[in-house]
Structures are given as C-alpha cells and as structure tokens.
Amino acid sequence: MNSRAFAIEVVQQLQQAGYQALWAGGCVRDQLLGLTPKDYDVATEATPDQVRNVFGHKRTLPIGASFGVITVLGPRTADPIEVATFRRDGAYSDGRRPDAVEFTDAREDAMRRDFTINGMFYDPAADEVIDFVGGQKDLAAKRIRAIGVADQRIEEDKLRMLRGVRFAAKHQFEIESGTLQAIQQRSAEISVVSNERIGAEMQRMLADPNRATAVKLLRQAKLLAAVVPDGQLLFASEDQWQQTLGQLQALQPNDFCAAATILLRPVLDSVGADAIMKCWKLSNDQRKTIAFASKQQSVLTDSPNEPWSQVQPLLLSPYIESTIAVMEACGDEDSVKFLRERLSWPEEKLNPEPLLTGQDLIQAGVSPGPEFKAMLTQCRAKQLDGELTTKEQALKLALNNRS
Ligand code: ATP
Ligand code: MG
C-alpha cells in the first residue's frame, strides 16, 4: 500500500466510525494541479482522543495532540499521516503561532489556513472538493490570495509572507494585489520569524527550478533585503541584478548552495559566508560549499590555462560539483568542458600515487619538519605538471633544494 492508498484508508476508517474526515490543504492543491502530493494531511471533526480510539494507541502518536494533531502510522510502504481535528486559532501574540486552538468545524478550519489555494478539502471517498474559500477559482486564475483580510492574516503570522512568495514562484502564480501590498507593508516584520524558518524557506525557494522568479518576487515584496544581511547590496547595481537573475535561471541542477553562491555574490564579498550561515542557520557543509564555490570559481574560470597542479587539488574537493554548476550558469563553457573531461579521468590518472612520500624522505635521512612538507608539496606539483616522472628524479630534486 502506498501513501496515497493509506491516506484514503485513514479517511474511510474515520468516516465509518461516524466522523466527517477529509484531505486538507497542500495535498488537495497539488492534486488539483495534477502534481503528486508530497504528503497527505487529513482533517476531521473527531477529537484527538476519538482519533486514537479509531486507530488504536499502538498505531498512533500523540506528538501534536495539544493542538489537535494525531500521527497515524501506516504500513512500512506508506508515510505516517497527520490527522488534525478541525480547529480555529485563538489570538496570535507572537506574530508566528496562535496562543491557543479550539476545536470547530470544517468551514472555520478552512478560514484559519493561509492562502485560498491551500484552504480546500477533498473527500476521496466521494471524489468531491469542498471549497469554502474560493480556492478553485484562484487556482484556475493562477493566483495566490490570502484567506480573509490579507493584512490581518499577515499580521498574525509573518511566515506567511515567505510562504506566499514560495508558492507563487513554485507554481508560477501571481500574488493578488491586496495580498502583495500587505506583504510589502509588513515586510520588515519578517524579523520576528526564527532564522531556522527563514533559512528553510530560502532553501526551498533556491533549490526550486523557479528560483529566479522567487528572488524577483522577494525583491518586489520588499523581503529580499530583510532576509539577507546587507541585502540591499544585491540590487545596488541594476546590471548586476539582471545578470544574477539570468544566472539563477540558467543554473541546471536544483542545487541550493550553487544558487546561494550566485545570488549572494555581492554580499559574500562584503559580509562573508559565515554571516549568511548564521542568518539562515545553514549547516557547516553548506557554509563550506558556498565559501568554496564563491572563492574558487575565479581560479577555475581559466582552468585550461592554469598549471594542472593548481587545478587538480580543487577537483578533488567535495564541493566541486556545486562550483562547476555555478560556472556553467555563468557561461564558463570552455572551463566547464575541460573540468568535466578531467573529472571523468580514472582515479589513477586524476589523482596518481605520489612519486615521493614522507617515508622516502625519512629513509633518505630527512627529519620531519616544515621543510619536509614543502619538499613533498613541491614534488607533488612537479609530478602533476609532468616535470617529474620517477621517484629518483623526485628525491634528487627534494634533496638538491635543501637549504
Ligand atoms: P508544501 O508541503 O508543499 O510546502 P503545504 O501547503 O502542504 O505545502 P504545509 O506546510 O505542509 O504546506 O502545511 C499544510 C497546510 O497547513 C497548508 O496547505 C495550509 O492549509 C496550512 N498551513 C501551513 N502553514 C500555515 C501557516 N503558516 N498559516 C496558515 N496555514 C498554514
Ligand atoms: Mg505539506
């Protein structure tokens, strides 16, 4: 049984127990768009206790029970499903989450959701869409519209500003003018959202094929300068901004680090990758990839004409793929072709055994120290550049150069 079949079964079991139960939110939107939903959420009138009684305590986890969510475990082949009791949100005092929730009916549950296209239900048993918010009309018109009064909905939860832009970019929809205005007016309030959540949204937007649209919309919504340290530098020069958009568009793999390297170039030069990492709570690996790609791109751009001994160590880096993706998006065709050809070399040719090792130097009577390392480095470079081909030559060079 796959995730979809299990999501149908969960609804049917609740319905058979006498409770209204429906698919809700993103999975309804994706299905109407002809996309495969990433996950299925079920909304029901049954309370968390009633949901647990229907599926049994062994098959349910009450992790989110305090806000009405019970996780129902399925067979190994299907993802667990979150079953949420229809709810109305209480007051929002922190600009991010309701202070309390109250259980209610499907209509009110739709009203608390963020955008009309995310506010629909679907009954898989009856094959029926239940739409209290005009989601189908906005889906057909390719429009992101806040449910209810846009300014209030943004004021309640500022994360919705980034979600709105993400959905608009991903589906190539427009943001309805009242919703866009509300976002623009409140864009500075994005600062109440945690760095983790901002980073997670940025990662999803930049890893999406429509990343160029996403950053264009972020700028239009006045959010870009609010989520990037020194962000106004990104569009200080209109020419550079247009070039950035073109490169983001041209980027082939859905590689967040490569996209971030392209987008953040003007900022990386001023504040550095560490500031971005902190601001978006990136992993150490992501920080290193972005720092490597932005630094080494300029070295590698002329790689066919550089000594091989300079280029080869960079090709062994774990961050090289993102770097090549950036170069490709920037139109560095000759270098990319050269680097790809070299990367396809067999291991023993790309990274041959060293002619001279530390062991060889010790046997020749050299004692380990700074000089030792310099000898090995020098021999390695000359080996890679084809100036040394035997251990004897290498040893001779190393010993001759001793000071
Ligand atoms: P995706 O999973 O592709 O990002 P989604 O719409 O499923 O899209 P989720 O974050 O999984 O998004 O949330 C599921 C549903 O919960 C949404 O469709 C929406 O109805 C509601 N929702 C999520 N976050 C918010 C929010 N910040 N404010 C209001 N409603 C929300
Ligand atoms: Mg979802």
Tab-separated table of C-alpha atoms and ligand atoms in Angstrom:
chain	number	residue	atom	x	y	z
A	1	MET	CA	0.000	0.000	0.000
A	2	ASN	CA	1.422	3.413	-0.980
A	3	SER	CA	0.984	6.743	0.831
A	4	ARG	CA	-1.993	7.756	-1.240
A	5	ALA	CA	-3.869	4.498	-0.691
A	6	PHE	CA	-3.169	4.744	3.033
A	7	ALA	CA	-4.444	8.347	3.083
A	8	ILE	CA	-7.693	7.135	1.528
A	9	GLU	CA	-7.943	4.341	4.085
A	10	VAL	CA	-7.468	6.717	7.029
A	11	VAL	CA	-10.336	8.897	5.767
A	12	GLN	CA	-12.571	5.862	5.226
A	13	GLN	CA	-11.919	4.447	8.677
A	14	LEU	CA	-12.827	7.751	10.311
A	15	GLN	CA	-15.935	8.076	8.149
A	16	GLN	CA	-17.003	4.514	9.001
A	17	ALA	CA	-16.679	5.392	12.684
A	18	GLY	CA	-19.189	8.197	12.030
A	19	TYR	CA	-16.857	11.216	11.792
A	20	GLN	CA	-16.516	13.697	8.953
A	21	ALA	CA	-12.982	13.328	7.573
A	22	LEU	CA	-11.313	14.964	4.563
A	23	TRP	CA	-7.971	15.510	2.915
A	24	ALA	CA	-6.882	19.075	3.613
A	25	GLY	CA	-4.527	21.788	2.420
A	26	GLY	CA	-1.458	21.208	0.257
A	27	CYS	CA	-2.386	17.709	-0.915
A	28	VAL	CA	-5.725	18.970	-2.296
A	29	ARG	CA	-3.988	21.841	-4.071
A	30	ASP	CA	-1.316	19.569	-5.560
A	31	GLN	CA	-3.842	17.004	-6.715
A	32	LEU	CA	-5.934	19.688	-8.458
A	33	LEU	CA	-2.744	20.938	-10.128
A	34	GLY	CA	-2.030	17.423	-11.387
A	35	LEU	CA	1.034	17.108	-9.142
A	36	THR	CA	1.825	14.230	-6.799
A	37	PRO	CA	1.348	15.493	-3.232
A	38	LYS	CA	4.481	15.390	-1.073
A	39	ASP	CA	2.368	14.239	1.864
A	40	TYR	CA	-1.290	13.863	2.744
A	41	ASP	CA	-2.940	15.641	5.671
A	42	VAL	CA	-6.325	14.598	6.993
A	43	ALA	CA	-8.704	16.950	8.816
A	44	THR	CA	-11.601	15.623	10.861
A	45	GLU	CA	-14.302	16.529	13.332
A	46	ALA	CA	-13.116	13.693	15.608
A	47	THR	CA	-11.177	14.922	18.646
A	48	PRO	CA	-7.603	13.668	19.221
A	49	ASP	CA	-8.896	11.098	21.743
A	50	GLN	CA	-11.516	9.873	19.298
A	51	VAL	CA	-8.892	9.599	16.551
A	52	ARG	CA	-6.743	7.474	18.849
A	53	ASN	CA	-9.691	5.254	19.640
A	54	VAL	CA	-10.432	4.684	15.952
A	55	PHE	CA	-6.857	3.655	15.073
A	56	GLY	CA	-5.743	2.272	18.418
A	57	HIS	CA	-2.973	3.547	20.662
A	58	LYS	CA	-0.351	1.298	19.064
A	59	ARG	CA	-0.856	2.817	15.630
A	60	THR	CA	-0.981	6.459	16.748
A	61	LEU	CA	1.445	9.008	18.160
A	62	PRO	CA	0.073	11.930	20.180
A	63	ILE	CA	3.068	14.238	19.476
A	64	GLY	CA	0.902	17.189	18.374
A	65	ALA	CA	-2.199	16.333	20.420
A	66	SER	CA	-2.206	19.642	22.304
A	67	PHE	CA	-3.005	21.494	19.054
A	68	GLY	CA	-5.222	18.694	17.774
A	69	VAL	CA	-2.850	16.597	15.668
A	70	ILE	CA	-2.500	12.818	15.945
A	71	THR	CA	0.003	10.947	13.783
A	72	VAL	CA	-1.378	7.695	12.372
A	73	LEU	CA	1.209	5.095	11.430
A	74	GLY	CA	0.654	3.060	8.299
A	75	PRO	CA	2.321	0.057	6.704
A	76	ARG	CA	6.076	0.293	6.050
A	77	THR	CA	5.408	1.268	2.434
A	78	ALA	CA	3.366	4.368	3.327
A	79	ASP	CA	4.253	7.586	5.170
A	80	PRO	CA	2.557	8.301	8.505
A	81	ILE	CA	-0.410	10.656	8.207
A	82	GLU	CA	-1.173	13.629	10.402
A	83	VAL	CA	-4.828	13.687	11.368
A	84	ALA	CA	-5.825	17.122	12.647
A	85	THR	CA	-9.079	17.968	14.369
A	86	PHE	CA	-10.875	20.898	12.658
A	87	ARG	CA	-9.751	23.944	14.591
A	88	ARG	CA	-9.998	27.667	14.910
A	89	ASP	CA	-6.905	29.551	16.030
A	90	GLY	CA	-7.006	31.808	19.075
A	91	ALA	CA	-5.199	35.146	19.278
A	92	TYR	CA	-1.688	35.489	17.848
A	93	SER	CA	0.509	37.468	20.185
A	94	ASP	CA	3.989	36.486	18.968
A	95	GLY	CA	3.490	37.081	15.247
A	96	ARG	CA	4.081	33.441	14.481
A	97	ARG	CA	1.776	31.000	16.338
A	98	PRO	CA	-1.687	31.059	17.917
A	99	ASP	CA	-1.737	31.231	21.709
A	100	ALA	CA	-4.414	28.505	21.835
A	101	VAL	CA	-6.616	26.490	19.488
A	102	GLU	CA	-10.268	25.487	19.789
A	103	PHE	CA	-11.935	22.600	18.013
A	104	THR	CA	-14.572	23.554	15.479
A	105	ASP	CA	-15.980	22.621	12.043
A	106	ALA	CA	-14.529	22.327	8.542
A	107	ARG	CA	-15.552	25.813	7.450
A	108	GLU	CA	-13.732	27.522	10.286
A	109	ASP	CA	-10.764	25.222	9.829
A	110	ALA	CA	-10.540	26.479	6.242
A	111	MET	CA	-10.621	30.101	7.431
A	112	ARG	CA	-7.522	29.718	9.619
A	113	ARG	CA	-5.399	28.498	6.687
A	114	ASP	CA	-3.093	30.896	4.872
A	115	PHE	CA	-3.959	31.111	1.155
A	116	THR	CA	-7.100	30.154	-0.728
A	117	ILE	CA	-5.282	27.524	-2.813
A	118	ASN	CA	-4.136	25.935	0.477
A	119	GLY	CA	-7.573	26.145	2.091
A	120	MET	CA	-9.513	23.429	0.297
A	121	PHE	CA	-10.690	19.969	1.380
A	122	TYR	CA	-11.241	16.841	-0.675
A	123	ASP	CA	-13.304	13.796	0.154
A	124	PRO	CA	-11.510	10.893	-1.557
A	125	ALA	CA	-14.404	8.506	-0.894
A	126	ALA	CA	-16.956	10.749	-2.636
A	127	ASP	CA	-14.400	12.303	-5.057
A	128	GLU	CA	-15.614	15.752	-4.051
A	129	VAL	CA	-13.796	19.060	-3.478
A	130	ILE	CA	-15.100	21.104	-0.546
A	131	ASP	CA	-14.121	24.700	-1.070
A	132	PHE	CA	-15.251	27.369	1.408
A	133	VAL	CA	-12.650	29.940	0.374
A	134	GLY	CA	-12.733	30.186	-3.434
A	135	GLY	CA	-9.553	28.163	-3.823
A	136	GLN	CA	-10.599	26.565	-7.101
A	137	LYS	CA	-11.242	29.940	-8.718
A	138	ASP	CA	-7.829	31.243	-7.631
A	139	LEU	CA	-6.145	28.038	-8.736
A	140	ALA	CA	-7.694	28.441	-12.194
A	141	ALA	CA	-6.639	32.105	-12.279
A	142	LYS	CA	-3.133	31.149	-11.024
A	143	ARG	CA	-3.408	33.492	-8.066
A	144	ILE	CA	-2.091	33.497	-4.503
A	145	ARG	CA	-4.646	35.206	-2.321
A	146	ALA	CA	-4.773	35.371	1.466
A	147	ILE	CA	-7.927	33.948	3.026
A	148	GLY	CA	-9.908	36.801	4.603
A	149	VAL	CA	-8.310	40.203	5.220
A	150	ALA	CA	-4.760	39.955	3.893
A	151	ASP	CA	-3.245	42.452	6.298
A	152	GLN	CA	-4.689	40.668	9.325
A	153	ARG	CA	-3.548	37.266	8.123
A	154	ILE	CA	-0.010	38.516	7.571
A	155	GLU	CA	-0.010	40.329	10.882
A	156	GLU	CA	-0.992	37.095	12.682
A	157	ASP	CA	1.819	35.004	11.223
A	158	LYS	CA	4.675	36.708	9.391
A	159	LEU	CA	5.999	33.451	7.986
A	160	ARG	CA	3.060	33.562	5.569
A	161	MET	CA	4.902	36.309	3.661
A	162	LEU	CA	7.654	33.890	2.639
A	163	ARG	CA	5.213	31.038	2.085
A	164	GLY	CA	3.175	33.226	-0.269
A	165	VAL	CA	6.225	34.084	-2.347
A	166	ARG	CA	7.365	30.451	-2.367
A	167	PHE	CA	4.014	29.162	-3.650
A	168	ALA	CA	3.761	31.960	-6.232
A	169	ALA	CA	7.231	31.192	-7.602
A	170	LYS	CA	6.939	27.439	-7.497
A	171	HIS	CA	3.642	27.340	-9.371
A	172	GLN	CA	4.336	30.462	-11.472
A	173	PHE	CA	1.271	32.200	-10.000
A	174	GLU	CA	0.805	35.914	-9.380
A	175	ILE	CA	0.283	37.301	-5.903
A	176	GLU	CA	-3.086	39.068	-5.785
A	177	SER	CA	-2.548	42.805	-5.373
A	178	GLY	CA	-4.101	43.207	-1.894
A	179	THR	CA	-2.045	40.281	-0.602
A	180	LEU	CA	1.135	41.622	-2.174
A	181	GLN	CA	0.520	45.071	-0.710
A	182	ALA	CA	0.017	43.620	2.758
A	183	ILE	CA	3.310	41.747	2.438
A	184	GLN	CA	5.170	44.816	1.187
A	185	GLN	CA	3.853	46.911	4.065
A	186	ARG	CA	4.813	44.366	6.684
A	187	SER	CA	7.997	43.023	5.106
A	188	ALA	CA	10.257	44.358	7.877
A	189	GLU	CA	8.267	42.289	10.387
A	190	ILE	CA	9.787	39.134	8.918
A	191	SER	CA	12.442	39.636	11.594
A	192	VAL	CA	10.158	38.033	14.204
A	193	VAL	CA	10.414	34.726	12.307
A	194	SER	CA	13.212	32.466	13.510
A	195	ASN	CA	16.378	32.186	11.450
A	196	GLU	CA	15.760	28.451	11.002
A	197	ARG	CA	12.378	29.040	9.411
A	198	ILE	CA	13.669	31.827	7.168
A	199	GLY	CA	16.588	29.611	6.136
A	200	ALA	CA	14.309	26.654	5.442
A	201	GLU	CA	12.086	28.786	3.199
A	202	MET	CA	15.105	30.242	1.377
A	203	GLN	CA	16.486	26.764	0.839
A	204	ARG	CA	13.232	25.569	-0.664
A	205	MET	CA	12.929	28.607	-2.923
A	206	LEU	CA	16.517	28.484	-4.159
A	207	ALA	CA	16.508	24.727	-4.731
A	208	ASP	CA	13.434	25.053	-6.946
A	209	PRO	CA	13.743	25.368	-10.751
A	210	ASN	CA	11.781	28.655	-10.497
A	211	ARG	CA	14.370	30.205	-8.177
A	212	ALA	CA	14.863	33.269	-10.396
A	213	THR	CA	11.151	34.076	-10.141
A	214	ALA	CA	11.329	33.544	-6.386
A	215	VAL	CA	14.105	36.077	-5.821
A	216	LYS	CA	12.499	38.557	-8.200
A	217	LEU	CA	9.270	38.278	-6.195
A	218	LEU	CA	11.178	38.516	-2.906
A	219	ARG	CA	12.600	41.801	-4.065
A	220	GLN	CA	9.228	43.046	-5.274
A	221	ALA	CA	7.693	42.075	-1.922
A	222	LYS	CA	10.480	44.031	-0.164
A	223	LEU	CA	11.512	40.848	1.622
A	224	LEU	CA	14.876	40.192	-0.001
A	225	ALA	CA	16.770	42.944	1.785
A	226	ALA	CA	15.074	41.841	5.018
A	227	VAL	CA	16.236	38.218	4.891
A	228	VAL	CA	19.824	38.730	3.687
A	229	PRO	CA	22.380	40.636	5.784
A	230	ASP	CA	23.356	43.749	3.803
A	231	GLY	CA	20.711	42.548	1.352
A	232	GLN	CA	20.327	45.904	-0.412
A	233	LEU	CA	23.760	45.223	-1.944
A	234	LEU	CA	22.122	42.505	-4.051
A	235	PHE	CA	20.440	45.088	-6.228
A	236	ALA	CA	22.721	48.081	-5.746
A	237	SER	CA	23.584	47.745	-9.429
A	238	GLU	CA	20.671	47.030	-11.743
A	239	ASP	CA	23.002	45.450	-14.326
A	240	GLN	CA	24.446	43.082	-11.804
A	241	TRP	CA	20.953	42.224	-10.542
A	242	GLN	CA	19.789	41.332	-14.058
A	243	GLN	CA	22.897	39.223	-14.533
A	244	THR	CA	22.201	37.410	-11.254
A	245	LEU	CA	18.637	36.634	-12.352
A	246	GLY	CA	19.874	35.309	-15.684
A	247	GLN	CA	22.412	33.065	-13.987
A	248	LEU	CA	19.882	31.763	-11.463
A	249	GLN	CA	17.620	30.935	-14.372
A	250	ALA	CA	20.422	29.194	-16.231
A	251	LEU	CA	21.524	27.102	-13.249
A	252	GLN	CA	20.856	23.483	-14.162
A	253	PRO	CA	20.833	21.347	-11.002
A	254	ASN	CA	18.394	22.198	-8.203
A	255	ASP	CA	21.380	22.893	-6.009
A	256	PHE	CA	20.721	25.296	-3.137
A	257	CYS	CA	24.408	26.035	-2.481
A	258	ALA	CA	25.098	26.833	-6.123
A	259	ALA	CA	22.049	29.124	-6.256
A	260	ALA	CA	23.045	30.833	-2.996
A	261	THR	CA	26.565	31.385	-4.348
A	262	ILE	CA	25.147	33.131	-7.414
A	263	LEU	CA	22.531	35.174	-5.561
A	264	LEU	CA	24.718	36.248	-2.682
A	265	ARG	CA	27.873	37.136	-4.602
A	266	PRO	CA	27.793	40.885	-3.754
A	267	VAL	CA	27.103	40.101	-0.097
A	268	LEU	CA	29.599	37.260	0.248
A	269	ASP	CA	32.301	39.697	-0.804
A	270	SER	CA	31.306	42.081	1.973
A	271	VAL	CA	29.954	40.085	4.940
A	272	GLY	CA	31.235	36.585	4.080
A	273	ALA	CA	29.632	33.142	4.124
A	274	ASP	CA	29.677	32.914	7.918
A	275	ALA	CA	27.227	35.778	8.333
A	276	ILE	CA	24.839	34.155	5.866
A	277	MET	CA	25.208	30.805	7.556
A	278	LYS	CA	24.253	32.313	10.906
A	279	CYS	CA	21.406	34.256	9.425
A	280	TRP	CA	19.889	31.265	7.625
A	281	LYS	CA	21.139	28.650	10.108
A	282	LEU	CA	22.876	26.727	7.347
A	283	SER	CA	24.865	23.569	8.038
A	284	ASN	CA	28.620	23.648	8.225
A	285	ASP	CA	28.780	21.726	4.983
A	286	GLN	CA	26.549	24.232	3.214
A	287	ARG	CA	28.653	27.112	4.501
A	288	LYS	CA	31.836	25.451	3.261
A	289	THR	CA	30.312	24.699	-0.130
A	290	ILE	CA	29.213	28.303	-0.633
A	291	ALA	CA	32.550	29.676	0.563
A	292	PHE	CA	34.482	27.273	-1.685
A	293	ALA	CA	32.349	27.864	-4.767
A	294	SER	CA	32.486	31.635	-4.493
A	295	LYS	CA	36.246	31.687	-3.869
A	296	GLN	CA	37.394	29.032	-6.340
A	297	GLN	CA	35.130	29.940	-9.211
A	298	SER	CA	37.528	32.691	-10.229
A	299	VAL	CA	40.530	30.345	-10.019
A	300	LEU	CA	38.802	27.671	-12.068
A	301	THR	CA	37.397	30.009	-14.671
A	302	ASP	CA	40.702	29.936	-16.562
A	303	SER	CA	41.495	26.333	-15.669
A	304	PRO	CA	42.518	25.123	-19.143
A	305	ASN	CA	45.380	27.647	-18.994
A	306	GLU	CA	46.325	27.183	-15.353
A	307	PRO	CA	49.021	24.736	-14.258
A	308	TRP	CA	47.360	21.381	-13.649
A	309	SER	CA	48.950	21.285	-10.197
A	310	GLN	CA	46.773	24.285	-9.220
A	311	VAL	CA	43.555	22.892	-10.638
A	312	GLN	CA	43.821	19.223	-9.661
A	313	PRO	CA	43.527	19.654	-5.862
A	314	LEU	CA	40.358	21.715	-6.364
A	315	LEU	CA	38.798	18.938	-8.439
A	316	LEU	CA	39.210	16.554	-5.522
A	317	SER	CA	37.162	18.835	-3.274
A	318	PRO	CA	33.773	17.556	-2.119
A	319	TYR	CA	32.406	20.978	-3.122
A	320	ILE	CA	33.454	20.852	-6.760
A	321	GLU	CA	30.060	19.879	-8.224
A	322	SER	CA	28.321	22.979	-6.874
A	323	THR	CA	31.238	25.088	-8.096
A	324	ILE	CA	31.018	23.682	-11.615
A	325	ALA	CA	27.247	24.230	-11.579
A	326	VAL	CA	27.856	27.912	-10.752
A	327	MET	CA	30.444	28.222	-13.542
A	328	GLU	CA	28.090	26.602	-16.016
A	329	ALA	CA	25.283	29.001	-15.064
A	330	CYS	CA	27.750	31.886	-15.567
A	331	GLY	CA	28.517	30.704	-19.106
A	332	ASP	CA	32.058	29.441	-18.444
A	333	GLU	CA	31.597	26.797	-21.105
A	334	ASP	CA	35.217	26.090	-22.025
A	335	SER	CA	36.345	25.667	-18.445
A	336	VAL	CA	33.365	23.530	-17.546
A	337	LYS	CA	34.042	21.254	-20.515
A	338	PHE	CA	37.693	20.967	-19.527
A	339	LEU	CA	36.895	20.256	-15.858
A	340	ARG	CA	34.263	17.666	-16.703
A	341	GLU	CA	36.648	15.887	-19.013
A	342	ARG	CA	39.289	15.796	-16.275
A	343	LEU	CA	36.772	14.598	-13.702
A	344	SER	CA	35.948	11.662	-15.967
A	345	TRP	CA	39.581	10.521	-15.860
A	346	PRO	CA	40.151	7.269	-13.987
A	347	GLU	CA	41.238	7.733	-10.394
A	348	GLU	CA	44.877	6.685	-11.014
A	349	LYS	CA	45.213	9.319	-13.718
A	350	LEU	CA	43.272	12.093	-11.983
A	351	ASN	CA	44.982	11.577	-8.659
A	352	PRO	CA	48.098	9.399	-9.184
A	353	GLU	CA	50.033	7.898	-6.283
A	354	PRO	CA	52.713	10.378	-5.152
A	355	LEU	CA	56.178	9.706	-6.615
A	356	LEU	CA	57.705	10.736	-3.319
A	357	THR	CA	56.325	10.063	0.158
A	358	GLY	CA	57.307	11.110	3.651
A	359	GLN	CA	58.594	7.582	4.144
A	360	ASP	CA	61.006	8.056	1.232
A	361	LEU	CA	62.338	11.275	2.762
A	362	ILE	CA	62.840	9.673	6.165
A	363	GLN	CA	64.770	6.829	4.538
A	364	ALA	CA	66.928	9.433	2.799
A	365	GLY	CA	67.739	10.882	6.224
A	366	VAL	CA	65.491	13.942	6.243
A	367	SER	CA	63.784	14.531	9.575
A	368	PRO	CA	60.123	15.658	9.615
A	369	GLY	CA	59.564	19.427	9.904
A	370	PRO	CA	58.322	22.412	7.900
A	371	GLU	CA	60.951	21.853	5.216
A	372	PHE	CA	59.787	18.274	4.854
A	373	LYS	CA	56.265	19.271	3.942
A	374	ALA	CA	57.493	21.907	1.480
A	375	MET	CA	59.605	19.287	-0.308
A	376	LEU	CA	56.666	16.959	-0.670
A	377	THR	CA	54.401	19.736	-1.904
A	378	GLN	CA	56.912	20.897	-4.456
A	379	CYS	CA	57.482	17.365	-5.750
A	380	ARG	CA	53.763	16.717	-5.962
A	381	ALA	CA	53.226	19.870	-8.038
A	382	LYS	CA	56.035	18.981	-10.426
A	383	GLN	CA	54.756	15.430	-10.700
A	384	LEU	CA	51.251	16.637	-11.630
A	385	ASP	CA	52.699	19.116	-14.131
A	386	GLY	CA	54.668	16.282	-15.769
A	387	GLU	CA	58.086	17.671	-14.847
A	388	LEU	CA	58.957	14.634	-12.732
A	389	THR	CA	58.189	11.067	-13.714
A	390	THR	CA	60.239	8.848	-11.370
A	391	LYS	CA	60.866	8.558	-7.658
A	392	GLU	CA	64.620	9.033	-8.251
A	393	GLN	CA	64.073	12.363	-10.021
A	394	ALA	CA	61.775	13.485	-7.255
A	395	LEU	CA	64.172	12.534	-4.479
A	396	LYS	CA	67.041	14.226	-6.269
A	397	LEU	CA	65.053	17.451	-6.619
A	398	ALA	CA	63.969	17.362	-2.984
A	399	LEU	CA	67.475	16.823	-1.656
A	400	ASN	CA	69.116	19.359	-4.014
A	401	ASN	CA	66.713	22.053	-2.853
A	402	ARG	CA	67.553	21.522	0.798
A	403	SER	CA	68.659	24.693	2.407
B	1	ATP	P1	4.220	22.159	0.966
B	1	ATP	O1	4.145	20.980	1.925
B	1	ATP	O2	4.365	21.792	-0.463
B	1	ATP	O3	5.147	23.212	1.422
B	1	ATP	P2	1.651	22.709	2.042
B	1	ATP	O4	0.566	23.644	1.598
B	1	ATP	O5	1.289	21.288	2.223
B	1	ATP	O6	2.814	22.882	1.005
B	1	ATP	P3	2.436	22.629	4.799
B	1	ATP	O7	3.426	23.481	5.493
B	1	ATP	O8	2.693	21.171	4.660
B	1	ATP	O9	2.232	23.298	3.371
B	1	ATP	O10	1.048	22.875	5.524
B	1	ATP	C1	-0.128	22.150	5.260
B	1	ATP	C2	-1.337	23.082	5.262
B	1	ATP	O11	-1.450	23.714	6.530
B	1	ATP	C3	-1.265	24.214	4.259
B	1	ATP	O12	-1.719	23.818	2.990
B	1	ATP	C4	-2.168	25.271	4.905
B	1	ATP	O13	-3.521	24.974	4.677
B	1	ATP	C5	-1.866	25.078	6.369
B	1	ATP	N1	-0.766	25.949	6.833
B	1	ATP	C6	0.549	25.636	6.912
B	1	ATP	N2	1.272	26.646	7.375
B	1	ATP	C7	0.407	27.645	7.624
B	1	ATP	C8	0.540	28.960	8.150
B	1	ATP	N3	1.742	29.455	8.482
B	1	ATP	N4	-0.584	29.695	8.281
B	1	ATP	C9	-1.801	29.195	7.949
B	1	ATP	N5	-1.986	27.986	7.445
B	1	ATP	C10	-0.904	27.192	7.279
B	2	MG	MG	2.603	19.763	3.012
